[in-house]
Coordinates of C-alpha atoms in Angstrom, one line a residue:
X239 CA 0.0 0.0 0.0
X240 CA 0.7 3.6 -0.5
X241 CA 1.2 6.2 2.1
X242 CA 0.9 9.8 2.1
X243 CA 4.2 11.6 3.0
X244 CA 6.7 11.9 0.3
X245 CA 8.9 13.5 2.9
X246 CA 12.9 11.8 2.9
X247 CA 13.9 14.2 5.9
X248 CA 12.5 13.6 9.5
X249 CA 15.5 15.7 11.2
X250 CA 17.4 17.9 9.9
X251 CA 20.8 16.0 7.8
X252 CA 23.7 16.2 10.2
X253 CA 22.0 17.0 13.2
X254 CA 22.2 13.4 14.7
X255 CA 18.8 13.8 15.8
X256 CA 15.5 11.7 16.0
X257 CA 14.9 8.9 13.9
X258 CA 16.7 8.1 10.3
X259 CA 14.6 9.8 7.6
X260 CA 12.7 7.7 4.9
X261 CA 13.0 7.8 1.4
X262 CA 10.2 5.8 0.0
X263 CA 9.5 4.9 -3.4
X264 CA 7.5 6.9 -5.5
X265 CA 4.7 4.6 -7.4
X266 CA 1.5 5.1 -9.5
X267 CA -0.4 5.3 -5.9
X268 CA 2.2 8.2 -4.2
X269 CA 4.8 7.7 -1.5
X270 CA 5.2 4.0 -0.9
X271 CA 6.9 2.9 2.4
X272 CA 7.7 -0.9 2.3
X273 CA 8.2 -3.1 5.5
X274 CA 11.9 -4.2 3.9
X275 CA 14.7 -1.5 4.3
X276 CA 18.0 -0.7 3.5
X277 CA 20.4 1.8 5.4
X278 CA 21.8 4.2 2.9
X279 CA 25.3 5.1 4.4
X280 CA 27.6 7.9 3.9
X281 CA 31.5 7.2 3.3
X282 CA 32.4 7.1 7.1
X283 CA 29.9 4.1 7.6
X284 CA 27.5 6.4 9.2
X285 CA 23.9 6.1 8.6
X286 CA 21.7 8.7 6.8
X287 CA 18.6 7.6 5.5
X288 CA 16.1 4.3 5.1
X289 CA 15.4 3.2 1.7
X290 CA 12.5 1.5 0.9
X291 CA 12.7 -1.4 -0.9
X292 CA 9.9 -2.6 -3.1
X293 CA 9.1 -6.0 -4.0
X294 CA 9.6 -8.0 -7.0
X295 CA 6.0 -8.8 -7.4
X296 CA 5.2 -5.5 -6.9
X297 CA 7.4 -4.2 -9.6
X298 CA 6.3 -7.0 -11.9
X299 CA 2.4 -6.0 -11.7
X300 CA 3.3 -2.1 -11.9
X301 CA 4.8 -1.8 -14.7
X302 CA 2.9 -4.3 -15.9
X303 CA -0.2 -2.3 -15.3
X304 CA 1.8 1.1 -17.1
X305 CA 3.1 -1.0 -20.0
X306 CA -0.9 -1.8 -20.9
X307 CA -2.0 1.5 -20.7
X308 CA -1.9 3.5 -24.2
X309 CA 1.1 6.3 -24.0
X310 CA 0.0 9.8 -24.2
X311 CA -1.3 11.5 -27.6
X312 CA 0.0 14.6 -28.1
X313 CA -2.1 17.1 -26.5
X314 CA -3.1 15.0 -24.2
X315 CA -1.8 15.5 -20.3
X316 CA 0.2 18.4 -21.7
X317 CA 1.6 16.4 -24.4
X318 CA 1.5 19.4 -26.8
X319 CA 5.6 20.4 -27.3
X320 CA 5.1 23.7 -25.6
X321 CA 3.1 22.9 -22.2
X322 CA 5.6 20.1 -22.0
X323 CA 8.2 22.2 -22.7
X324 CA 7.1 24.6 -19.5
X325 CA 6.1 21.7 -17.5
X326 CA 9.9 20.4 -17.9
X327 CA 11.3 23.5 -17.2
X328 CA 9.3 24.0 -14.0
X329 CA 10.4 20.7 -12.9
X330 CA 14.1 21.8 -13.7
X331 CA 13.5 24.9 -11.7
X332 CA 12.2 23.1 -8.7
X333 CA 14.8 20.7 -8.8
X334 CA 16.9 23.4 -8.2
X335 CA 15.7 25.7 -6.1
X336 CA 12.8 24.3 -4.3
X337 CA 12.7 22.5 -0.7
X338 CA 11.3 19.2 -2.2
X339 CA 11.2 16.1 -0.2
X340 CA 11.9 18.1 3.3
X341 CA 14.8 19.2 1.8
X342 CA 16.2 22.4 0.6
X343 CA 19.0 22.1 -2.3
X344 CA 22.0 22.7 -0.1
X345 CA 20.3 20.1 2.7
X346 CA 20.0 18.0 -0.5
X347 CA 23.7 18.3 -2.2
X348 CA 25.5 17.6 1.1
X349 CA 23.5 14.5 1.5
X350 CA 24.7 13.7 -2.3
X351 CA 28.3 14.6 -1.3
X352 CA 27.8 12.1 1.8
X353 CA 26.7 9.1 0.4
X354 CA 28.2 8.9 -3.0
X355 CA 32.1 10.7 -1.8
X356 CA 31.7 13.1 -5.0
X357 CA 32.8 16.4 -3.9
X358 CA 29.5 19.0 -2.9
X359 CA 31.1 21.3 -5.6
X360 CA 30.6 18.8 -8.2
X361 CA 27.0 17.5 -7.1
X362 CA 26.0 21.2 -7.0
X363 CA 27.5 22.0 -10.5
X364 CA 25.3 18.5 -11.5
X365 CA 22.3 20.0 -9.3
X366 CA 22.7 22.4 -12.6
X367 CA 23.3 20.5 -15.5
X368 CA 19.8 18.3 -14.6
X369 CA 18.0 21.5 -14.0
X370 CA 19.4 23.2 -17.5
X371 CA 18.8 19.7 -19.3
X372 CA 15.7 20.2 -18.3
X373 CA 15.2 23.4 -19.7
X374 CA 16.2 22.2 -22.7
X375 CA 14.9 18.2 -23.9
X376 CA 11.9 19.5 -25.6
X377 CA 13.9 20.7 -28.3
X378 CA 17.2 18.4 -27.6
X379 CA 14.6 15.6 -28.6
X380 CA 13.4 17.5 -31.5
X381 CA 17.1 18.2 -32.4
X382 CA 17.3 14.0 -32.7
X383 CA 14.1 13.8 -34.9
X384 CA 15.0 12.5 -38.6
X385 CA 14.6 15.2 -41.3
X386 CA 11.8 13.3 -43.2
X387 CA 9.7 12.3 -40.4
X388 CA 6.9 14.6 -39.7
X389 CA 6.7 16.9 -36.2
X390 CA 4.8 15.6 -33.3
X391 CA 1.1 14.7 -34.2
X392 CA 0.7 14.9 -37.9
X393 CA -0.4 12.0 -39.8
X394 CA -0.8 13.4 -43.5
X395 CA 2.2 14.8 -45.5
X396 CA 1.9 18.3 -46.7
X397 CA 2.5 16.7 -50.1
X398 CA -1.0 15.7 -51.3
X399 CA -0.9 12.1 -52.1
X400 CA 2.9 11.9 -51.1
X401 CA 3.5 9.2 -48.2
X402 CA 4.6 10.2 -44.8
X403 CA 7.3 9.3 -42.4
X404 CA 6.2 9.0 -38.5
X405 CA 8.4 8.5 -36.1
X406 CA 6.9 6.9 -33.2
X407 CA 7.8 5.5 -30.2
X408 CA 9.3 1.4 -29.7
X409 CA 7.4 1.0 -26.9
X410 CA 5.5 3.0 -23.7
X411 CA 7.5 2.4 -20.6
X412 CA 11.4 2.9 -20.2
X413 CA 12.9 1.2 -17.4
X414 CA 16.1 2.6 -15.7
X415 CA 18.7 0.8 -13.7
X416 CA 20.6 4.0 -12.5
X417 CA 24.3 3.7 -11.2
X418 CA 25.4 6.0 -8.0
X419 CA 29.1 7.5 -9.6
X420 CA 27.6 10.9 -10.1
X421 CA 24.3 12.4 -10.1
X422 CA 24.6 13.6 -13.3
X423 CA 23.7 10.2 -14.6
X424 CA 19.9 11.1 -14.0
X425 CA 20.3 13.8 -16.8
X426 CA 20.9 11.5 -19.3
X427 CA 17.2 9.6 -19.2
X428 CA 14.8 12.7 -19.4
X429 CA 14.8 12.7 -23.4
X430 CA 12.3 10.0 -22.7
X431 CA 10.0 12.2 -20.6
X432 CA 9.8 14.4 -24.1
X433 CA 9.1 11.7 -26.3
X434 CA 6.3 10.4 -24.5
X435 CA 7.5 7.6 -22.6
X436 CA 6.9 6.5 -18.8
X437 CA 9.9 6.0 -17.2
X438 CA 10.4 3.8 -14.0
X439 CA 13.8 4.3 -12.7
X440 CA 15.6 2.1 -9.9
X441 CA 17.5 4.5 -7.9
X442 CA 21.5 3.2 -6.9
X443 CA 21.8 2.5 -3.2
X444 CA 24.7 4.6 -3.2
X445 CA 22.4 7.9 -4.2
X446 CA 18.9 7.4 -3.8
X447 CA 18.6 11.2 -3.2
X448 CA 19.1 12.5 -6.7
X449 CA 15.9 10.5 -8.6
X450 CA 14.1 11.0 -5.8
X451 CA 14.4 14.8 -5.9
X452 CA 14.1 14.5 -9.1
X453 CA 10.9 12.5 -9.5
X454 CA 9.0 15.2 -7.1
X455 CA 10.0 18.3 -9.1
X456 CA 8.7 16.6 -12.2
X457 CA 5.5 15.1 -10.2
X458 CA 5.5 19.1 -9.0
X459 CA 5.9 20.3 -12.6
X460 CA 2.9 18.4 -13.6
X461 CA 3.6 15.1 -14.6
X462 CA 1.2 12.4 -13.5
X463 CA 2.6 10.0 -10.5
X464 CA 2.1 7.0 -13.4
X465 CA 4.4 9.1 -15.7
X466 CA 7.4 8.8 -13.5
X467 CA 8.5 6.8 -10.7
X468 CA 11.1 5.6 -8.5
X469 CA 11.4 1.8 -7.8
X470 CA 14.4 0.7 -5.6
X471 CA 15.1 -2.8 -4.7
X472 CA 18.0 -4.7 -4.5
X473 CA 20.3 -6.1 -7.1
X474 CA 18.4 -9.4 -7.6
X475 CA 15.0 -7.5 -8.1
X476 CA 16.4 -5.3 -10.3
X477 CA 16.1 -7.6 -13.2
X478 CA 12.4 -7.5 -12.5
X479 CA 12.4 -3.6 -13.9
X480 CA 14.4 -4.6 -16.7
X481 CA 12.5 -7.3 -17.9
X482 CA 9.3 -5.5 -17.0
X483 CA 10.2 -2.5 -19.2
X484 CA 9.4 -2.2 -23.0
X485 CA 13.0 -0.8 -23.2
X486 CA 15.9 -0.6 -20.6
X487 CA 18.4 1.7 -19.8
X488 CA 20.9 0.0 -17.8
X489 CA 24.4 1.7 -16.1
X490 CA 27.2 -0.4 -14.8
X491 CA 30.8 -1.6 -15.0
X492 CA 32.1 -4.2 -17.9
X493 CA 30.1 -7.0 -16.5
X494 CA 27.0 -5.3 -16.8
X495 CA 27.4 -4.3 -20.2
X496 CA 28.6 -7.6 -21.0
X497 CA 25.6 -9.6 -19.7
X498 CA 23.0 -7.0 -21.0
X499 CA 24.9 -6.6 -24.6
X500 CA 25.3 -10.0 -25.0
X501 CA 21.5 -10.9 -24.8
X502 CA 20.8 -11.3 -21.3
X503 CA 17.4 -9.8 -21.5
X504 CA 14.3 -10.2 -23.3
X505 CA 13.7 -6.4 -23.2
X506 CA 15.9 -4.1 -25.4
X507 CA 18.5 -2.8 -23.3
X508 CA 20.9 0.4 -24.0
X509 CA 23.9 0.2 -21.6
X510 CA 25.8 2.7 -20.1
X511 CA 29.2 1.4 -19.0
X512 CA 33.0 2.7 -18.4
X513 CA 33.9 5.7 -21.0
X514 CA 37.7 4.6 -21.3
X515 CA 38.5 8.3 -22.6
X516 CA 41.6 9.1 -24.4
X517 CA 43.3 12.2 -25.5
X518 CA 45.8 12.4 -28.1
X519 CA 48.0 15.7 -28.3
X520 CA 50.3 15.8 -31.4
X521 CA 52.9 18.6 -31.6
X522 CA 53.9 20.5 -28.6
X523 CA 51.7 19.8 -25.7
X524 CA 52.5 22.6 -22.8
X525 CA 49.2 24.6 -24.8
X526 CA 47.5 21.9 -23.9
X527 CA 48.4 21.0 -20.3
X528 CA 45.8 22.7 -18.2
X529 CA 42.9 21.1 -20.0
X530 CA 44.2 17.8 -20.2
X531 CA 44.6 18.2 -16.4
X532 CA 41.0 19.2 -16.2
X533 CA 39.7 16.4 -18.4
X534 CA 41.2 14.0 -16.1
X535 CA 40.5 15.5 -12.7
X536 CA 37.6 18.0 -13.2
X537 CA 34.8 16.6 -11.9
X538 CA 35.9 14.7 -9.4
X539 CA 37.6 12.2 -11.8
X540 CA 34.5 10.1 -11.7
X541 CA 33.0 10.3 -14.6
X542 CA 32.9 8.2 -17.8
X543 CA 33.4 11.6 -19.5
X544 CA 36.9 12.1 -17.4
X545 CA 39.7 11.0 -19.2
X546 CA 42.0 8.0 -18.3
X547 CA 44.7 7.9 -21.1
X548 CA 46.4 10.5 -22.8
X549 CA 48.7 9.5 -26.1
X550 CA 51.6 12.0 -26.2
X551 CA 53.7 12.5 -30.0
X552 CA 56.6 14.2 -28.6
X553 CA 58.2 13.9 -24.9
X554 CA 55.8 11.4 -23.2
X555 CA 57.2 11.6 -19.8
X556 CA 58.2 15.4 -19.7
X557 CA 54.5 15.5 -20.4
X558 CA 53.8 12.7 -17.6
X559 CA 55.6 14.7 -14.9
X560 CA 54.1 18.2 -15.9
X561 CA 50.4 16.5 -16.1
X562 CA 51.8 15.3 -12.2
X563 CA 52.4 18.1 -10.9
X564 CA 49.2 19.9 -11.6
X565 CA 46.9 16.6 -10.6
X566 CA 48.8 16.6 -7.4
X567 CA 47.7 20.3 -6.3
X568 CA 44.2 18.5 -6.4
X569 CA 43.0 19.0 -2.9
X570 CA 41.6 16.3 -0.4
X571 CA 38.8 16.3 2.1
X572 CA 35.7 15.6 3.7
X573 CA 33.4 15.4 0.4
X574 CA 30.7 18.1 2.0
X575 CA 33.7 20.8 2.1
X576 CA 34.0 23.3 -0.4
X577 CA 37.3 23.2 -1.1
X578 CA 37.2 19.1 -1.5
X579 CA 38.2 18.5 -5.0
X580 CA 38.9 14.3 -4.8
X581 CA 36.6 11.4 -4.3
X582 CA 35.7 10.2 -1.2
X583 CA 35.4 6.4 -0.3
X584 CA 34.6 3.9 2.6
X585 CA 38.5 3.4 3.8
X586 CA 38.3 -0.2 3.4
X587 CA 37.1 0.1 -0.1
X588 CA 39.6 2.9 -1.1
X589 CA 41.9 0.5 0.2
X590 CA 40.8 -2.2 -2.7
X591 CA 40.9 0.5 -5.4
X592 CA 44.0 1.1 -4.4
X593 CA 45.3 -2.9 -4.5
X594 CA 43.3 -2.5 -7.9
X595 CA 45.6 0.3 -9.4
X596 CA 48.9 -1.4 -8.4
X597 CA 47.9 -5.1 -10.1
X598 CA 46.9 -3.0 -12.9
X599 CA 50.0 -0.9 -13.2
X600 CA 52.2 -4.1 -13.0
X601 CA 55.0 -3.2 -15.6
X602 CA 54.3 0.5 -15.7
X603 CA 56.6 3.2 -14.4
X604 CA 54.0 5.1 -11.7
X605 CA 55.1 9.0 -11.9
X606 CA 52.7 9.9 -9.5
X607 CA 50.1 8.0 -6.8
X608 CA 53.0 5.8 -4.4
X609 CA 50.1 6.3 -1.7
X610 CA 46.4 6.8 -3.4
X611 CA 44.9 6.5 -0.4
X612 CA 44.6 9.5 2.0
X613 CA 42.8 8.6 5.4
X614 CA 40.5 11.2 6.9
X615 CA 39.9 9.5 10.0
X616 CA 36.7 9.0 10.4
X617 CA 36.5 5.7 8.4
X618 CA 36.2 7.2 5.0
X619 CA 39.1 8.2 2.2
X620 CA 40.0 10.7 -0.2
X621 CA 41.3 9.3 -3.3
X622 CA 44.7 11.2 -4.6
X623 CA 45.7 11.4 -8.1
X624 CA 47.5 9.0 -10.2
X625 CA 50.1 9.3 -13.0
X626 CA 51.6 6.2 -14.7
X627 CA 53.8 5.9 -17.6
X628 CA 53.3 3.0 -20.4
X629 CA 55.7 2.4 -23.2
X630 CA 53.2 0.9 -25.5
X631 CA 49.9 3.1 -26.8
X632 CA 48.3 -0.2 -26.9
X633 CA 48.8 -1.7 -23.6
X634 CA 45.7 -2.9 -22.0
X635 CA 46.5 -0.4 -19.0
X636 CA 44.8 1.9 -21.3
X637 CA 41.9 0.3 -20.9
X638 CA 41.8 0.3 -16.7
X639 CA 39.0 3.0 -15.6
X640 CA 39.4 3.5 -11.9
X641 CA 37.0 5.7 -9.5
X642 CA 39.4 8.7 -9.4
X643 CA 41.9 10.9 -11.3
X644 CA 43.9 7.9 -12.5
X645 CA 45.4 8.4 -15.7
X646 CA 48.4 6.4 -18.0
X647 CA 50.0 7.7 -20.2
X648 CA 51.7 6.6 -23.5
X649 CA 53.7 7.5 -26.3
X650 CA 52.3 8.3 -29.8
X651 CA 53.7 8.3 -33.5
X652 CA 51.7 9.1 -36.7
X653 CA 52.1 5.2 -37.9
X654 CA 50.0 4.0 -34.8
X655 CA 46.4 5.9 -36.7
X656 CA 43.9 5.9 -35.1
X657 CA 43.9 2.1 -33.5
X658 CA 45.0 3.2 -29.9
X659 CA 42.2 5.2 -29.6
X660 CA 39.4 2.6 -30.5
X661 CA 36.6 2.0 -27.5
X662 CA 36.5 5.7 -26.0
X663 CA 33.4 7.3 -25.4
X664 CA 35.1 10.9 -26.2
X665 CA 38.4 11.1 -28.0
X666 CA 40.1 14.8 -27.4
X667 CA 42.4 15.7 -30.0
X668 CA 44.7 18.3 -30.4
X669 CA 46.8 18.9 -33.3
X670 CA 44.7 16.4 -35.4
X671 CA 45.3 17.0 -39.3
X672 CA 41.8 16.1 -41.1
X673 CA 43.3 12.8 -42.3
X674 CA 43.4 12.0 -38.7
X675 CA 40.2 13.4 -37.2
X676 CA 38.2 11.6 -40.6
X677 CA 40.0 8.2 -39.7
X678 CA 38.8 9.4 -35.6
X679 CA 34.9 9.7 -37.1
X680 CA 35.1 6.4 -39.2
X681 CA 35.9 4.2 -36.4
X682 CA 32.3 3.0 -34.6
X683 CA 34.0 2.0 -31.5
X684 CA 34.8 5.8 -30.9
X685 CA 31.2 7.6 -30.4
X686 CA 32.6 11.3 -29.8
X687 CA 35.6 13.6 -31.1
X688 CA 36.1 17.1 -29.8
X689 CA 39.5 19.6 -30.2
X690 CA 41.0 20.3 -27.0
X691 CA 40.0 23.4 -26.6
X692 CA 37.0 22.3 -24.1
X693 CA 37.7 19.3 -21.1
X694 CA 36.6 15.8 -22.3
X695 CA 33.9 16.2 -19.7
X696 CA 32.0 19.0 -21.8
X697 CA 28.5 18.1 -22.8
X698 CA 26.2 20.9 -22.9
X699 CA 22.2 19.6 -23.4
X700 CA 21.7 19.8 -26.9
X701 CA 24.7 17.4 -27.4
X702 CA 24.5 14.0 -28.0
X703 CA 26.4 11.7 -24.2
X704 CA 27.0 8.4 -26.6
X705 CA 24.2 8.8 -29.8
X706 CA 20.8 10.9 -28.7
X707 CA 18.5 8.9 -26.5
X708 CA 16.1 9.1 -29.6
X709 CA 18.2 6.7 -31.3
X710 CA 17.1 4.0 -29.0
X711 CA 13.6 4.9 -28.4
X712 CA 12.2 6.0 -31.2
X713 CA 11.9 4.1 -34.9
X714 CA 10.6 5.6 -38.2
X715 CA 7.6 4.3 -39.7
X716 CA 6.2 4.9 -43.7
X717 CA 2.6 6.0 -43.6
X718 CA 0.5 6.1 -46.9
X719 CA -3.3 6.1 -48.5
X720 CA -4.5 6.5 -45.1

């Protein structure tokens, strides 16, 4: 059954006092407080909030339900591009600025900062980026639409007797199975929300607080409580969203996309896994330094946008200590402090990560990170830089994506192409000749290319993270004589 209070605060965060606040899941029916919990902790180990966790059965018959029931016509529940349009953007500006849930935005972000160790900075910048995507999907969405198929809610082609393209939706419900590394992540599903779908998200244990912010300023904006929900559960119910969903949106690590890509599911599935970012900087690199820097440590480092190797032409490890020296000046703290700029993990698991960087580095010459781990002492860690210098551009170090600034780099000539740089979600490039940036575009396993005049992180709303959402959901359909 349902309950009333949406609320996810009881006492104010930090105070100590009164009994753990809920966050409940946020169904068809409202708030939903189930009889199963988890305790969302923050990186010290302490607790911070109970989490709901809803049932497999229940999740089965829910979406069940919303899968059944016929999406949306335009004009219909504000389906019309412009009230959307404003109902998005008041969403977006609640998200931001409104005391949703019990909690105000800065209440909110230090929470964020708490459980999921990404500095308060960089949840507040993502606070931002969801609120401007926001602002903008409508017409991101409409950006994605194929020239020949006609706008939102025609049938007939303004050619008499000429047929029509439609482009139409694969299916009513997306399903979402969100990771916790940043908040930004939530960003990245709300094309759906434009086009028409339902979308049933399963919130990571490790930030439960972002989707469910997010689902009340959208609820608040004006979107029905069957339009958009919040399911969590654990990881064996999770498949339960997946398969339940006409489509799936799944983050996770290589296993995940491996066991989703591969056919695991029955439901379509677009997975979101590691970025494995490169950079390549031919000529002189010292114009180049700062940003490099910042693609691999802005943001926290923990991003799949954050770049882990950089390929160097000339003077690999003059560059290798200079890119040091500027990582190291990265500062350490508590992740709720302002001037934190490093991630923050449980110390026993920054401890792993750590073990995890020196297997991986077996071979390599380490220019910077002897100690990655930087106790705090309250039982959580801040994660320091790391530099490491590989003599090969293909060496499967390349490959490694850690949950910090870890970077390796490698040296570069002309005759290795454009093969080192294969499997990245961005590939910066400075000094690129168009030979080189066309041989960049022509390999599929590389999805974006930018000049290094911007971080590797850069993705403003209209731009496509790895192809537009649309791609998935939407198909184009031939209409005639009717």
């Amino acid at each position: 059954m349902a309950t009333a209070p949406n609320d996810v605060a009881t006492a104010p965060p930090g105070t100590g006092g009164g009994a753990l606040p809920f966050i409940d899941a946020l169904v068809p029916a409202g708030a939903y407080r189930t009889g199963r919990r988890e305790t969302v902790r923050d990186v010290a180990g302490e607790p911070l909030a109970e989490l709901s966790l809803v049932p497999g059965l229940y999740i089965a018959r829910t979406l069940d339900r919303l899968r059944r029931e016929p999406a949306p016509s335009a004009g219909e529940r504000g389906r019309s591009p412009a009230l959307l349009a404003r109902r998005l953007r008041a969403a977006g500006e609640a998200f931001a600025s409104d005391t949703l849930g019990g909690l105000t935005p800065k209440e909110h972000d230090g929470l964020v900062a708490r459980s999921t160790g990404v500095p308060v900075s960089v949840v507040r910048a993502a606070t931002a980026t969801i609120a401007d995507v926001l602002a903008k999907v409508v017409d991101t969405a409409a950006g994605a639409r194929p020239r020949a198929a006609l706008p939102p809610g025609r049938r007939q082609s303004p050619n008499t007797g000429a047929g029509a393209v439609v482009w139409r939706r694969r299916g009513r419900l997306l399903g979402v199975n969100a990771s916790g590394n940043h908040p930004a992540v939530h960003s990245l599903w709300l094309e759906a929300l434009a086009l028409g779908y339902r979308v049933a998200v399963r919130p990571s244990r490790r930030d439960p607080f972002t989707p469910h912010r997010l689902v009340l300023a959208l609820r608040s904006g004006g979107f029905a409580d069957d339009e958009v929900l919040t399911l969590p559960c654990d990881h064996g119910t999770a498949d339960e969203l997946v398969g339940g969903s006409d489509l799936a949106m799944v983050f996770g690590g290589d296993a995940t996309v491996r066991r989703y890509a591969g056919g695991g599911s029955r439901t379509p599935v677009l997975t979101q896994g590691p970025g494995r970012v490169k950079v390549l900087v031919r000529g002189r690199w010292e114009p180049y330094l700062d940003v490099v820097a910042d693609s691999v440590g802005g943001l926290g480092g923990v991003s799949c946008l954050n770049a882990t190797a950089v390929l160097v032409e000339h003077d690999a490890r003059g560059f290798a200590e200079a890119l040091a020296e500027r990582l190291a000046a990265l500062r350490p703290g508590p992740p709720e402090q302002e001037d934190a700029q490093l991630p923050c993990l449980p110390l026993a698991e920054a401890r792993r990560v750590e073990d995890a960087l020196r297997r991986g580095a077996a071979g390599c010459e380490p220019v910077l990170g002897d100690t990655v781990v930087h106790d705090l002492g309250d039982g959580s860690a801040a994660l320091r830089p790391a530099v490491h210098l590989v003599d090969d551009p293909t060496a499967e170090q390349l490959g490694l994506e850690l949950p910090f600034p870890c970077v390796w780099v490698a040296p570069w000539s002309p005759d290795h192409g454009a093969a080192p740089l294969r499997g990245s979600l961005v590939v910066g490039v400075a000094g690129g000749n168009t030979a080189l940036v066309d041989a960049l575009l022509d390999e599929p396993s590389i999805r974006n290319v930018y000049g290094l005049d911007r971080p590797t992180w850069w993705l403003p709303p209209e731009m496509p993270h790895d192809g537009y959402l649309a791609e998935f959901l939407m198909r184009s359909t031939a209409l005639a004589g009717i």
